[in-house]
Amino acid sequence: MANDSVLMPFKDRDHAHQSCLEKALDQAVKNCESSGVRLTPLRRRVLELIWGSHMPVKAYDLLDQLRDEKIGSAPPTVYRSLDFLLEEGLIHKLQSLNAYVGCGEPLKHHTSQFLICRDCGEVAEMDDPDIQQVLSRKAESLGFQVLDKTIEIQGLCEKCIAG
Amino acid sequence: MANDSVLMPFKDRDHAHQSCLEKALDQAVKNCESSGVRLTPLRRRVLELIWGSHMPVKAYDLLDQLRDEKIGSAPPTVYRSLDFLLEEGLIHKLQSLNAYVGCGEPLKHHTSQFLICRDCGEVAEMDDPDIQQVLSRKAESLGFQVLDKTIEIQGLCEKCIAG
DNA sequence: AATGTAATGTTATAATATAACAAATTTATC
DNA sequence: GATAAATTTGTTATATTATAACATTACATT
Ligand SMILES: [Zn+2]
Ligand SMILES: [Zn+2]
Ligand SMILES: [Zn+2]
Ligand SMILES: [Zn+2]
């Protein structure tokens, strides 16, 4: 079973996360250069903080961390950065958690489907053509024009089931 | 194409909504009787207010209406009723809107997929086996145990496209 | 350097939701 | 029916998530 559709799988706790972080930042730099937008130090730092793990991060937790570092200080600081990163497709918002995760494939804009583990809190990101197709077909058959999709599956990841 | 999977389609503005409301309340009474739980006047009224239309309703709008009627008065009043109605499967929460809609098929608990029109604000509810299956299969192929699904498609309904 | 635009700072407030405890109501038991 | 237990609702306070409005700073263009 080819799983190209999994953009960001569940990760082992001891995986080399530094490379996830570096890859994400490299891609963000490229992405912003080619879009002609500015990945300022603040925006870059917010992205780094979000990529601190594969768990969704809350806006006010980001704010606390920024305050510790004497960067920014008020909600608009972090929400503006989040808006920027969302618009550039560098992060996603999980509507069912009011939290944010780094995008596993930021080079092209796309919609995703998320698997959210209720035990370990990690998130996996997919962009599965079969899922997209069945939803698109269904909407089309009802004369509905799709503009955006929110698809978030909550449950238990393989490792947490294994115990 | 048989569309049993559509539990609550988009409705014409001039449809006989009274019958939607009565059906929903009748089913709620039956549902609660068979579950041995109490559909108190407050809970019943909140359900009625939610069924005032096919548009999602916000918690604080419900609270304002209850205050006008001198029923309840504080956030916990409405949130408790919402929790009750959610647990009984009589309403659903739309995570992408922080708003609530009546369930189109409350006699059995189920997950749904929602189509949300950004123009008219109406919501259609589906429980489509093809959608459920493709998601379940995908999750299963990744060793993920599904506990809950959030599937909300935003776009334009047929009538709004027609203009 | 002067000007215009974009980004960030700052203060205040809006919108959504829950905690904790008291009072009232309903149900169960004697 | 009186009493006790459990459920529901009331009440006050607070937590959490997000935006509005306007001032200041940094950057880019001329
Ligand atoms: Zn990693
Ligand atoms: Zn897990
Ligand atoms: Zn109706
Ligand atoms: Zn519409």
mmCIF file of C-alpha atoms (C1' of nucleotides) and ligand atoms in Angstrom:
data_model
loop_
_atom_site.group_PDB
_atom_site.id
_atom_site.type_symbol
_atom_site.label_atom_id
_atom_site.label_comp_id
_atom_site.label_asym_id
_atom_site.label_seq_id
_atom_site.Cartn_x
_atom_site.Cartn_y
_atom_site.Cartn_z
ATOM 1 C CA MET A 1 0.000 0.000 0.000
ATOM 2 C CA ALA A 2 1.608 3.223 -1.155
ATOM 3 C CA ASN A 3 0.973 5.963 1.326
ATOM 4 C CA ASP A 4 2.041 9.078 -0.548
ATOM 5 C CA SER A 5 -1.192 10.472 0.722
ATOM 6 C CA VAL A 6 0.251 10.699 4.230
ATOM 7 C CA LEU A 7 2.050 14.048 4.275
ATOM 8 C CA MET A 8 3.086 13.745 7.900
ATOM 9 C CA PRO A 9 2.755 10.389 9.651
ATOM 10 C CA PHE A 10 2.706 9.776 13.387
ATOM 11 C CA LYS A 11 6.309 9.926 14.553
ATOM 12 C CA ASP A 12 8.246 7.910 17.091
ATOM 13 C CA ARG A 13 8.965 9.806 20.242
ATOM 14 C CA ASP A 14 12.691 9.425 19.635
ATOM 15 C CA HIS A 15 12.773 10.337 15.967
ATOM 16 C CA ALA A 16 15.296 12.921 14.780
ATOM 17 C CA HIS A 17 12.966 15.839 15.140
ATOM 18 C CA GLN A 18 15.631 18.419 14.424
ATOM 19 C CA SER A 19 15.419 17.465 10.769
ATOM 20 C CA CYS A 20 11.621 17.958 10.752
ATOM 21 C CA LEU A 21 12.174 21.440 12.088
ATOM 22 C CA GLU A 22 14.963 22.313 9.683
ATOM 23 C CA LYS A 23 13.067 21.013 6.697
ATOM 24 C CA ALA A 24 9.986 22.996 7.668
ATOM 25 C CA LEU A 25 11.964 26.215 8.063
ATOM 26 C CA ASP A 26 13.875 25.709 4.822
ATOM 27 C CA GLN A 27 10.658 25.145 2.958
ATOM 28 C CA ALA A 28 9.077 28.172 4.617
ATOM 29 C CA VAL A 29 11.936 30.384 3.489
ATOM 30 C CA LYS A 30 11.640 29.109 -0.089
ATOM 31 C CA ASN A 31 7.881 29.385 -0.022
ATOM 32 C CA CYS A 32 7.928 32.980 1.167
ATOM 33 C CA GLU A 33 10.644 34.003 -1.270
ATOM 34 C CA SER A 34 8.729 32.628 -4.219
ATOM 35 C CA SER A 35 5.527 34.272 -2.966
ATOM 36 C CA GLY A 36 7.288 37.575 -2.408
ATOM 37 C CA VAL A 37 6.204 37.805 1.221
ATOM 38 C CA ARG A 38 8.327 38.394 4.283
ATOM 39 C CA LEU A 39 9.109 35.684 6.798
ATOM 40 C CA THR A 40 10.041 38.168 9.521
ATOM 41 C CA PRO A 41 11.883 37.097 12.686
ATOM 42 C CA LEU A 42 8.599 37.094 14.599
ATOM 43 C CA ARG A 43 6.769 34.984 12.033
ATOM 44 C CA ARG A 44 9.729 32.685 11.729
ATOM 45 C CA ARG A 45 9.917 32.242 15.485
ATOM 46 C CA VAL A 46 6.197 31.451 15.726
ATOM 47 C CA LEU A 47 6.627 28.842 13.012
ATOM 48 C CA GLU A 48 9.597 27.361 14.901
ATOM 49 C CA LEU A 49 7.583 27.179 18.087
ATOM 50 C CA ILE A 50 4.723 25.431 16.289
ATOM 51 C CA TRP A 51 7.224 22.990 14.848
ATOM 52 C CA GLY A 52 8.553 22.313 18.344
ATOM 53 C CA SER A 53 6.690 19.016 18.179
ATOM 54 C CA HIS A 54 4.065 17.146 16.186
ATOM 55 C CA MET A 55 1.395 18.133 18.659
ATOM 56 C CA PRO A 56 -1.060 20.915 17.992
ATOM 57 C CA VAL A 57 -0.130 24.162 19.748
ATOM 58 C CA LYS A 58 -2.530 26.659 21.307
ATOM 59 C CA ALA A 59 -2.319 30.352 20.476
ATOM 60 C CA TYR A 60 -1.944 31.425 24.086
ATOM 61 C CA ASP A 61 0.797 28.873 24.724
ATOM 62 C CA LEU A 62 2.689 30.463 21.854
ATOM 63 C CA LEU A 63 2.022 33.839 23.403
ATOM 64 C CA ASP A 64 3.466 32.687 26.740
ATOM 65 C CA GLN A 65 6.607 31.424 25.049
ATOM 66 C CA LEU A 66 7.039 34.664 23.113
ATOM 67 C CA ARG A 67 6.632 36.629 26.318
ATOM 68 C CA ASP A 68 9.332 34.535 27.984
ATOM 69 C CA GLU A 69 11.603 35.499 25.115
ATOM 70 C CA LYS A 70 10.567 39.162 25.293
ATOM 71 C CA ILE A 71 9.301 38.957 21.721
ATOM 72 C CA GLY A 72 5.864 40.380 21.161
ATOM 73 C CA SER A 73 3.606 40.443 24.140
ATOM 74 C CA ALA A 74 -0.080 40.637 23.285
ATOM 75 C CA PRO A 75 -2.629 38.410 21.564
ATOM 76 C CA PRO A 76 -2.594 40.323 18.253
ATOM 77 C CA THR A 77 1.104 39.576 17.920
ATOM 78 C CA VAL A 78 0.546 35.857 17.818
ATOM 79 C CA TYR A 79 -2.768 35.873 15.978
ATOM 80 C CA ARG A 80 -1.323 38.026 13.193
ATOM 81 C CA SER A 81 1.569 35.646 12.800
ATOM 82 C CA LEU A 82 -0.809 32.700 12.794
ATOM 83 C CA ASP A 83 -2.939 34.384 10.133
ATOM 84 C CA PHE A 84 0.130 34.972 8.016
ATOM 85 C CA LEU A 85 1.333 31.387 8.353
ATOM 86 C CA LEU A 86 -2.152 30.052 7.618
ATOM 87 C CA GLU A 87 -2.447 32.203 4.489
ATOM 88 C CA GLU A 88 0.929 31.048 3.257
ATOM 89 C CA GLY A 89 -0.088 27.444 3.849
ATOM 90 C CA LEU A 90 2.758 26.900 6.318
ATOM 91 C CA ILE A 91 0.493 25.774 9.150
ATOM 92 C CA HIS A 92 -3.030 24.423 9.585
ATOM 93 C CA LYS A 93 -5.665 25.119 12.193
ATOM 94 C CA LEU A 94 -7.402 22.175 13.817
ATOM 95 C CA GLN A 95 -10.960 23.396 14.291
ATOM 96 C CA SER A 96 -11.890 20.678 16.731
ATOM 97 C CA LEU A 97 -9.038 21.674 19.065
ATOM 98 C CA ASN A 98 -8.570 25.398 18.417
ATOM 99 C CA ALA A 99 -4.921 24.619 17.902
ATOM 100 C CA TYR A 100 -2.293 24.830 15.195
ATOM 101 C CA VAL A 101 0.152 22.410 13.550
ATOM 102 C CA GLY A 102 2.866 22.769 10.983
ATOM 103 C CA CYS A 103 1.990 21.746 7.441
ATOM 104 C CA GLY A 104 3.742 18.607 6.233
ATOM 105 C CA GLU A 105 3.827 19.742 2.594
ATOM 106 C CA PRO A 106 3.878 23.539 2.504
ATOM 107 C CA LEU A 107 5.245 23.808 -1.030
ATOM 108 C CA LYS A 108 1.784 23.694 -2.493
ATOM 109 C CA HIS A 109 -1.477 24.882 -0.992
ATOM 110 C CA HIS A 110 -3.847 22.028 -0.305
ATOM 111 C CA THR A 111 -6.568 20.826 2.006
ATOM 112 C CA SER A 112 -5.755 18.066 4.424
ATOM 113 C CA GLN A 113 -7.301 15.391 6.526
ATOM 114 C CA PHE A 114 -6.029 15.022 10.053
ATOM 115 C CA LEU A 115 -5.785 12.066 12.404
ATOM 116 C CA ILE A 116 -5.647 13.257 16.004
ATOM 117 C CA CYS A 117 -4.601 10.859 18.749
ATOM 118 C CA ARG A 118 -6.499 11.448 21.967
ATOM 119 C CA ASP A 119 -3.907 9.585 23.977
ATOM 120 C CA CYS A 120 -0.526 10.991 22.955
ATOM 121 C CA GLY A 121 -1.898 14.156 21.370
ATOM 122 C CA GLU A 122 0.042 13.781 18.139
ATOM 123 C CA VAL A 123 -1.397 14.622 14.762
ATOM 124 C CA ALA A 124 -0.892 12.978 11.379
ATOM 125 C CA GLU A 125 -1.669 14.862 8.186
ATOM 126 C CA MET A 126 -2.986 13.289 4.997
ATOM 127 C CA ASP A 127 -4.060 14.545 1.634
ATOM 128 C CA ASP A 128 -5.755 11.462 0.312
ATOM 129 C CA PRO A 129 -7.172 11.547 -3.219
ATOM 130 C CA ASP A 130 -9.821 8.920 -2.414
ATOM 131 C CA ILE A 131 -11.150 10.996 0.455
ATOM 132 C CA GLN A 132 -11.061 14.188 -1.595
ATOM 133 C CA GLN A 133 -12.790 12.482 -4.474
ATOM 134 C CA VAL A 134 -15.647 10.935 -2.546
ATOM 135 C CA LEU A 135 -16.352 14.258 -0.834
ATOM 136 C CA SER A 136 -16.101 16.242 -4.051
ATOM 137 C CA ARG A 137 -18.378 13.827 -5.888
ATOM 138 C CA LYS A 138 -20.932 13.875 -3.138
ATOM 139 C CA ALA A 139 -20.969 17.652 -2.993
ATOM 140 C CA GLU A 140 -21.170 17.885 -6.758
ATOM 141 C CA SER A 141 -24.085 15.468 -6.894
ATOM 142 C CA LEU A 142 -25.949 17.867 -4.613
ATOM 143 C CA GLY A 143 -25.061 20.906 -6.700
ATOM 144 C CA PHE A 144 -22.792 22.208 -3.941
ATOM 145 C CA GLN A 145 -19.619 24.117 -4.811
ATOM 146 C CA VAL A 146 -16.834 23.277 -2.377
ATOM 147 C CA LEU A 147 -14.661 26.142 -1.122
ATOM 148 C CA ASP A 148 -13.064 24.559 1.920
ATOM 149 C CA LYS A 149 -13.038 21.318 3.876
ATOM 150 C CA THR A 150 -12.574 20.534 7.555
ATOM 151 C CA ILE A 151 -11.791 16.858 8.062
ATOM 152 C CA GLU A 152 -10.514 15.833 11.479
ATOM 153 C CA ILE A 153 -10.590 12.246 12.721
ATOM 154 C CA GLN A 154 -10.153 11.759 16.436
ATOM 155 C CA GLY A 155 -9.090 8.449 17.907
ATOM 156 C CA LEU A 156 -6.073 6.397 18.930
ATOM 157 C CA CYS A 157 -2.868 6.031 16.978
ATOM 158 C CA GLU A 158 -1.217 2.678 16.385
ATOM 159 C CA LYS A 159 1.463 3.155 19.024
ATOM 160 C CA CYS A 160 -1.028 4.166 21.706
ATOM 161 C CA ILE A 161 -3.215 1.161 20.921
ATOM 162 C CA ALA A 162 -0.166 -1.098 21.252
ATOM 163 C CA GLY A 163 0.319 0.488 24.680
ATOM 164 C CA MET B 1 -29.174 8.643 -7.538
ATOM 165 C CA ALA B 2 -30.825 7.704 -4.278
ATOM 166 C CA ASN B 3 -29.945 10.214 -1.599
ATOM 167 C CA ASP B 4 -30.984 8.482 1.601
ATOM 168 C CA SER B 5 -27.622 9.606 2.823
ATOM 169 C CA VAL B 6 -28.885 13.181 3.017
ATOM 170 C CA LEU B 7 -30.504 13.402 6.429
ATOM 171 C CA MET B 8 -31.404 17.071 6.094
ATOM 172 C CA PRO B 9 -31.138 18.718 2.672
ATOM 173 C CA PHE B 10 -30.936 22.439 1.969
ATOM 174 C CA LYS B 11 -34.488 23.768 2.243
ATOM 175 C CA ASP B 12 -36.380 26.360 0.242
ATOM 176 C CA ARG B 13 -36.861 29.581 2.079
ATOM 177 C CA ASP B 14 -40.637 29.148 1.878
ATOM 178 C CA HIS B 15 -40.842 25.496 2.921
ATOM 179 C CA ALA B 16 -43.302 24.494 5.637
ATOM 180 C CA HIS B 17 -40.818 24.786 8.443
ATOM 181 C CA GLN B 18 -43.409 24.273 11.150
ATOM 182 C CA SER B 19 -43.404 20.576 10.273
ATOM 183 C CA CYS B 20 -39.592 20.398 10.584
ATOM 184 C CA LEU B 21 -39.920 21.830 14.074
ATOM 185 C CA GLU B 22 -42.780 19.569 15.134
ATOM 186 C CA LYS B 23 -41.069 16.468 13.818
ATOM 187 C CA ALA B 24 -37.861 17.369 15.638
ATOM 188 C CA LEU B 25 -39.677 17.908 18.939
ATOM 189 C CA ASP B 26 -41.749 14.750 18.594
ATOM 190 C CA GLN B 27 -38.634 12.727 17.933
ATOM 191 C CA ALA B 28 -36.852 14.382 20.841
ATOM 192 C CA VAL B 29 -39.659 13.417 23.209
ATOM 193 C CA LYS B 30 -39.564 9.811 22.006
ATOM 194 C CA ASN B 31 -35.792 9.712 22.094
ATOM 195 C CA CYS B 32 -35.626 10.968 25.668
ATOM 196 C CA GLU B 33 -38.393 8.677 26.874
ATOM 197 C CA SER B 34 -36.673 5.642 25.469
ATOM 198 C CA SER B 35 -33.345 6.760 26.947
ATOM 199 C CA GLY B 36 -34.906 7.475 30.321
ATOM 200 C CA VAL B 37 -33.672 11.052 30.421
ATOM 201 C CA ARG B 38 -35.628 14.219 31.044
ATOM 202 C CA LEU B 39 -36.430 16.710 28.314
ATOM 203 C CA THR B 40 -37.117 19.514 30.790
ATOM 204 C CA PRO B 41 -38.860 22.738 29.715
ATOM 205 C CA LEU B 42 -35.509 24.517 29.510
ATOM 206 C CA ARG B 43 -33.888 21.835 27.386
ATOM 207 C CA ARG B 44 -36.966 21.600 25.211
ATOM 208 C CA ARG B 45 -37.006 25.352 24.687
ATOM 209 C CA VAL B 46 -33.324 25.412 23.724
ATOM 210 C CA LEU B 47 -34.007 22.663 21.206
ATOM 211 C CA GLU B 48 -36.957 24.652 19.814
ATOM 212 C CA LEU B 49 -34.793 27.737 19.461
ATOM 213 C CA ILE B 50 -32.103 25.777 17.635
ATOM 214 C CA TRP B 51 -34.783 24.407 15.331
ATOM 215 C CA GLY B 52 -36.000 27.927 14.629
ATOM 216 C CA SER B 53 -34.285 27.609 11.255
ATOM 217 C CA HIS B 54 -31.842 25.454 9.335
ATOM 218 C CA MET B 55 -29.030 27.833 10.119
ATOM 219 C CA PRO B 56 -26.472 27.112 12.815
ATOM 220 C CA VAL B 57 -27.159 28.972 16.053
ATOM 221 C CA LYS B 58 -24.590 30.468 18.401
ATOM 222 C CA ALA B 59 -24.667 29.739 22.120
ATOM 223 C CA TYR B 60 -24.814 33.398 23.099
ATOM 224 C CA ASP B 61 -27.649 34.091 20.669
ATOM 225 C CA LEU B 62 -29.589 31.339 22.423
ATOM 226 C CA LEU B 63 -28.696 32.942 25.729
ATOM 227 C CA ASP B 64 -30.032 36.316 24.554
ATOM 228 C CA GLN B 65 -33.311 34.734 23.481
ATOM 229 C CA LEU B 66 -33.667 32.896 26.778
ATOM 230 C CA ARG B 67 -33.034 36.144 28.638
ATOM 231 C CA ASP B 68 -35.755 37.876 26.625
ATOM 232 C CA GLU B 69 -38.107 35.126 27.771
ATOM 233 C CA LYS B 70 -36.902 35.344 31.380
ATOM 234 C CA ILE B 71 -35.787 31.720 31.226
ATOM 235 C CA GLY B 72 -32.314 31.037 32.478
ATOM 236 C CA SER B 73 -29.901 33.935 32.392
ATOM 237 C CA ALA B 74 -26.286 32.868 32.429
ATOM 238 C CA PRO B 75 -23.918 30.984 30.128
ATOM 239 C CA PRO B 76 -24.009 27.725 32.115
ATOM 240 C CA THR B 77 -27.752 27.537 31.545
ATOM 241 C CA VAL B 78 -27.386 27.335 27.806
ATOM 242 C CA TYR B 79 -24.156 25.347 27.737
ATOM 243 C CA ARG B 80 -25.627 22.686 29.994
ATOM 244 C CA SER B 81 -28.636 22.358 27.755
ATOM 245 C CA LEU B 82 -26.400 22.189 24.711
ATOM 246 C CA ASP B 83 -24.310 19.474 26.376
ATOM 247 C CA PHE B 84 -27.442 17.514 27.148
ATOM 248 C CA LEU B 85 -28.805 17.832 23.608
ATOM 249 C CA LEU B 86 -25.421 16.903 22.149
ATOM 250 C CA GLU B 87 -25.164 13.830 24.351
ATOM 251 C CA GLU B 88 -28.652 12.711 23.377
ATOM 252 C CA GLY B 89 -27.773 13.173 19.720
ATOM 253 C CA LEU B 90 -30.522 15.765 19.238
ATOM 254 C CA ILE B 91 -28.180 18.447 17.954
ATOM 255 C CA HIS B 92 -24.717 18.691 16.444
ATOM 256 C CA LYS B 93 -21.937 21.193 16.957
ATOM 257 C CA LEU B 94 -20.264 22.673 13.901
ATOM 258 C CA GLN B 95 -16.642 23.014 14.943
ATOM 259 C CA SER B 96 -15.720 25.349 12.123
ATOM 260 C CA LEU B 97 -18.413 27.836 13.180
ATOM 261 C CA ASN B 98 -18.737 27.320 16.932
ATOM 262 C CA ALA B 99 -22.454 26.926 16.343
ATOM 263 C CA TYR B 100 -25.172 24.338 16.735
ATOM 264 C CA VAL B 101 -27.803 22.772 14.465
ATOM 265 C CA GLY B 102 -30.637 20.335 15.007
ATOM 266 C CA CYS B 103 -29.964 16.729 14.041
ATOM 267 C CA GLY B 104 -31.919 15.534 11.023
ATOM 268 C CA GLU B 105 -32.110 11.930 12.234
ATOM 269 C CA PRO B 106 -31.991 11.925 16.026
ATOM 270 C CA LEU B 107 -33.496 8.462 16.448
ATOM 271 C CA LYS B 108 -30.101 6.854 16.188
ATOM 272 C CA HIS B 109 -26.737 8.213 17.219
ATOM 273 C CA HIS B 110 -24.482 8.722 14.250
ATOM 274 C CA THR B 111 -21.718 10.864 12.889
ATOM 275 C CA SER B 112 -22.547 13.268 10.103
ATOM 276 C CA GLN B 113 -21.009 15.243 7.319
ATOM 277 C CA PHE B 114 -22.136 18.810 6.913
ATOM 278 C CA LEU B 115 -22.400 21.098 3.918
ATOM 279 C CA ILE B 116 -22.335 24.723 5.023
ATOM 280 C CA CYS B 117 -23.357 27.462 2.596
ATOM 281 C CA ARG B 118 -21.280 30.597 3.027
ATOM 282 C CA ASP B 119 -23.850 32.694 1.218
ATOM 283 C CA CYS B 120 -27.202 31.855 2.801
ATOM 284 C CA GLY B 121 -25.781 30.276 5.944
ATOM 285 C CA GLU B 122 -27.894 27.144 5.729
ATOM 286 C CA VAL B 123 -26.565 23.725 6.597
ATOM 287 C CA ALA B 124 -27.298 20.333 5.062
ATOM 288 C CA GLU B 125 -26.575 17.149 6.998
ATOM 289 C CA MET B 126 -25.517 13.858 5.455
ATOM 290 C CA ASP B 127 -24.526 10.469 6.736
ATOM 291 C CA ASP B 128 -23.043 9.001 3.623
ATOM 292 C CA PRO B 129 -21.770 5.415 3.720
ATOM 293 C CA ASP B 130 -19.227 6.021 0.971
ATOM 294 C CA ILE B 131 -17.674 8.890 2.902
ATOM 295 C CA GLN B 132 -17.696 6.926 6.136
ATOM 296 C CA GLN B 133 -16.173 3.913 4.438
ATOM 297 C CA VAL B 134 -13.318 5.680 2.718
ATOM 298 C CA LEU B 135 -12.401 7.436 5.958
ATOM 299 C CA SER B 136 -12.687 4.283 8.040
ATOM 300 C CA ARG B 137 -10.608 2.291 5.583
ATOM 301 C CA LYS B 138 -7.933 4.933 5.419
ATOM 302 C CA ALA B 139 -7.728 5.165 9.196
ATOM 303 C CA GLU B 140 -7.672 1.390 9.517
ATOM 304 C CA SER B 141 -4.879 1.062 6.943
ATOM 305 C CA LEU B 142 -2.803 3.311 9.203
ATOM 306 C CA GLY B 143 -3.637 1.348 12.336
ATOM 307 C CA PHE B 144 -5.696 4.241 13.677
ATOM 308 C CA GLN B 145 -8.805 3.559 15.758
ATOM 309 C CA VAL B 146 -11.530 6.083 14.986
ATOM 310 C CA LEU B 147 -13.492 7.505 17.906
ATOM 311 C CA ASP B 148 -15.043 10.585 16.333
ATOM 312 C CA LYS B 149 -15.139 12.460 13.058
ATOM 313 C CA THR B 150 -15.470 16.132 12.202
ATOM 314 C CA ILE B 151 -16.397 16.605 8.549
ATOM 315 C CA GLU B 152 -17.560 20.049 7.486
ATOM 316 C CA ILE B 153 -17.581 21.198 3.876
ATOM 317 C CA GLN B 154 -17.889 24.919 3.316
ATOM 318 C CA GLY B 155 -19.031 26.354 0.014
ATOM 319 C CA LEU B 156 -22.077 27.480 -1.935
ATOM 320 C CA CYS B 157 -25.399 25.675 -2.118
ATOM 321 C CA GLU B 158 -27.204 25.089 -5.373
ATOM 322 C CA LYS B 159 -29.727 27.868 -4.836
ATOM 323 C CA CYS B 160 -27.082 30.442 -3.991
ATOM 324 C CA ILE B 161 -25.058 29.479 -7.062
ATOM 325 C CA ALA B 162 -28.181 29.925 -9.203
ATOM 326 C CA GLY B 163 -28.437 33.381 -7.660
ATOM 327 C "C1'" DA C 1 16.066 62.471 3.084
ATOM 328 C "C1'" DA C 2 11.001 62.235 2.102
ATOM 329 C "C1'" DT C 3 7.242 59.368 1.337
ATOM 330 C "C1'" DG C 4 4.318 55.449 1.363
ATOM 331 C "C1'" DT C 5 3.554 50.679 2.777
ATOM 332 C "C1'" DA C 6 3.928 46.861 5.738
ATOM 333 C "C1'" DA C 7 4.691 45.051 10.239
ATOM 334 C "C1'" DT C 8 4.520 45.315 15.054
ATOM 335 C "C1'" DG C 9 3.210 47.420 19.600
ATOM 336 C "C1'" DT C 10 -0.425 48.572 22.754
ATOM 337 C "C1'" DT C 11 -4.795 48.945 24.965
ATOM 338 C "C1'" DA C 12 -9.171 47.541 25.157
ATOM 339 C "C1'" DT C 13 -12.853 44.499 24.357
ATOM 340 C "C1'" DA C 14 -15.577 40.779 22.085
ATOM 341 C "C1'" DA C 15 -16.818 35.976 21.753
ATOM 342 C "C1'" DT C 16 -16.772 31.313 23.456
ATOM 343 C "C1'" DA C 17 -16.738 28.255 27.358
ATOM 344 C "C1'" DT C 18 -16.096 26.245 32.160
ATOM 345 C "C1'" DA C 19 -15.446 25.993 37.463
ATOM 346 C "C1'" DA C 20 -17.419 26.078 41.831
ATOM 347 C "C1'" DC C 21 -20.922 26.247 44.907
ATOM 348 C "C1'" DA C 22 -25.925 27.339 46.293
ATOM 349 C "C1'" DA C 23 -30.811 26.665 45.703
ATOM 350 C "C1'" DA C 24 -34.665 24.373 43.851
ATOM 351 C "C1'" DT C 25 -36.847 20.507 41.853
ATOM 352 C "C1'" DT C 26 -37.616 15.749 41.008
ATOM 353 C "C1'" DT C 27 -37.174 10.914 42.262
ATOM 354 C "C1'" DA C 28 -36.559 7.203 45.350
ATOM 355 C "C1'" DT C 29 -37.034 5.159 49.952
ATOM 356 C "C1'" DC C 30 -38.973 4.672 54.209
ATOM 357 C "C1'" DG D 1 -46.700 11.781 53.268
ATOM 358 C "C1'" DA D 2 -42.020 12.689 55.283
ATOM 359 C "C1'" DT D 3 -37.279 12.106 54.429
ATOM 360 C "C1'" DA D 4 -33.173 11.415 51.913
ATOM 361 C "C1'" DA D 5 -30.751 11.151 47.600
ATOM 362 C "C1'" DA D 6 -30.014 12.568 43.044
ATOM 363 C "C1'" DT D 7 -30.727 15.675 39.350
ATOM 364 C "C1'" DT D 8 -31.442 20.122 37.487
ATOM 365 C "C1'" DT D 9 -31.104 24.947 37.566
ATOM 366 C "C1'" DG D 10 -29.387 29.424 39.470
ATOM 367 C "C1'" DT D 11 -25.562 32.397 40.393
ATOM 368 C "C1'" DT D 12 -21.059 34.372 40.535
ATOM 369 C "C1'" DA D 13 -16.751 34.309 38.956
ATOM 370 C "C1'" DT D 14 -13.283 33.235 35.773
ATOM 371 C "C1'" DA D 15 -10.840 30.854 31.899
ATOM 372 C "C1'" DT D 16 -10.045 30.534 27.024
ATOM 373 C "C1'" DT D 17 -10.033 32.082 22.291
ATOM 374 C "C1'" DA D 18 -10.021 35.939 19.215
ATOM 375 C "C1'" DT D 19 -10.569 40.736 17.182
ATOM 376 C "C1'" DA D 20 -10.972 46.036 16.914
ATOM 377 C "C1'" DA D 21 -8.780 50.337 16.853
ATOM 378 C "C1'" DC D 22 -5.164 53.200 16.770
ATOM 379 C "C1'" DA D 23 -0.057 54.349 17.648
ATOM 380 C "C1'" DT D 24 4.609 53.363 16.505
ATOM 381 C "C1'" DT D 25 8.358 51.309 14.146
ATOM 382 C "C1'" DA D 26 10.711 49.213 10.274
ATOM 383 C "C1'" DC D 27 11.183 48.659 5.515
ATOM 384 C "C1'" DA D 28 10.964 49.882 0.654
ATOM 385 C "C1'" DT D 29 10.668 53.341 -3.162
ATOM 386 C "C1'" DT D 30 11.596 57.338 -4.957
HETATM 387 ZN ZN ZN E 1 9.553 15.490 13.997
HETATM 388 ZN ZN ZN E 2 -1.104 8.286 20.123
HETATM 389 ZN ZN ZN E 3 -37.489 23.488 7.987
HETATM 390 ZN ZN ZN E 4 -26.957 28.958 0.151
#
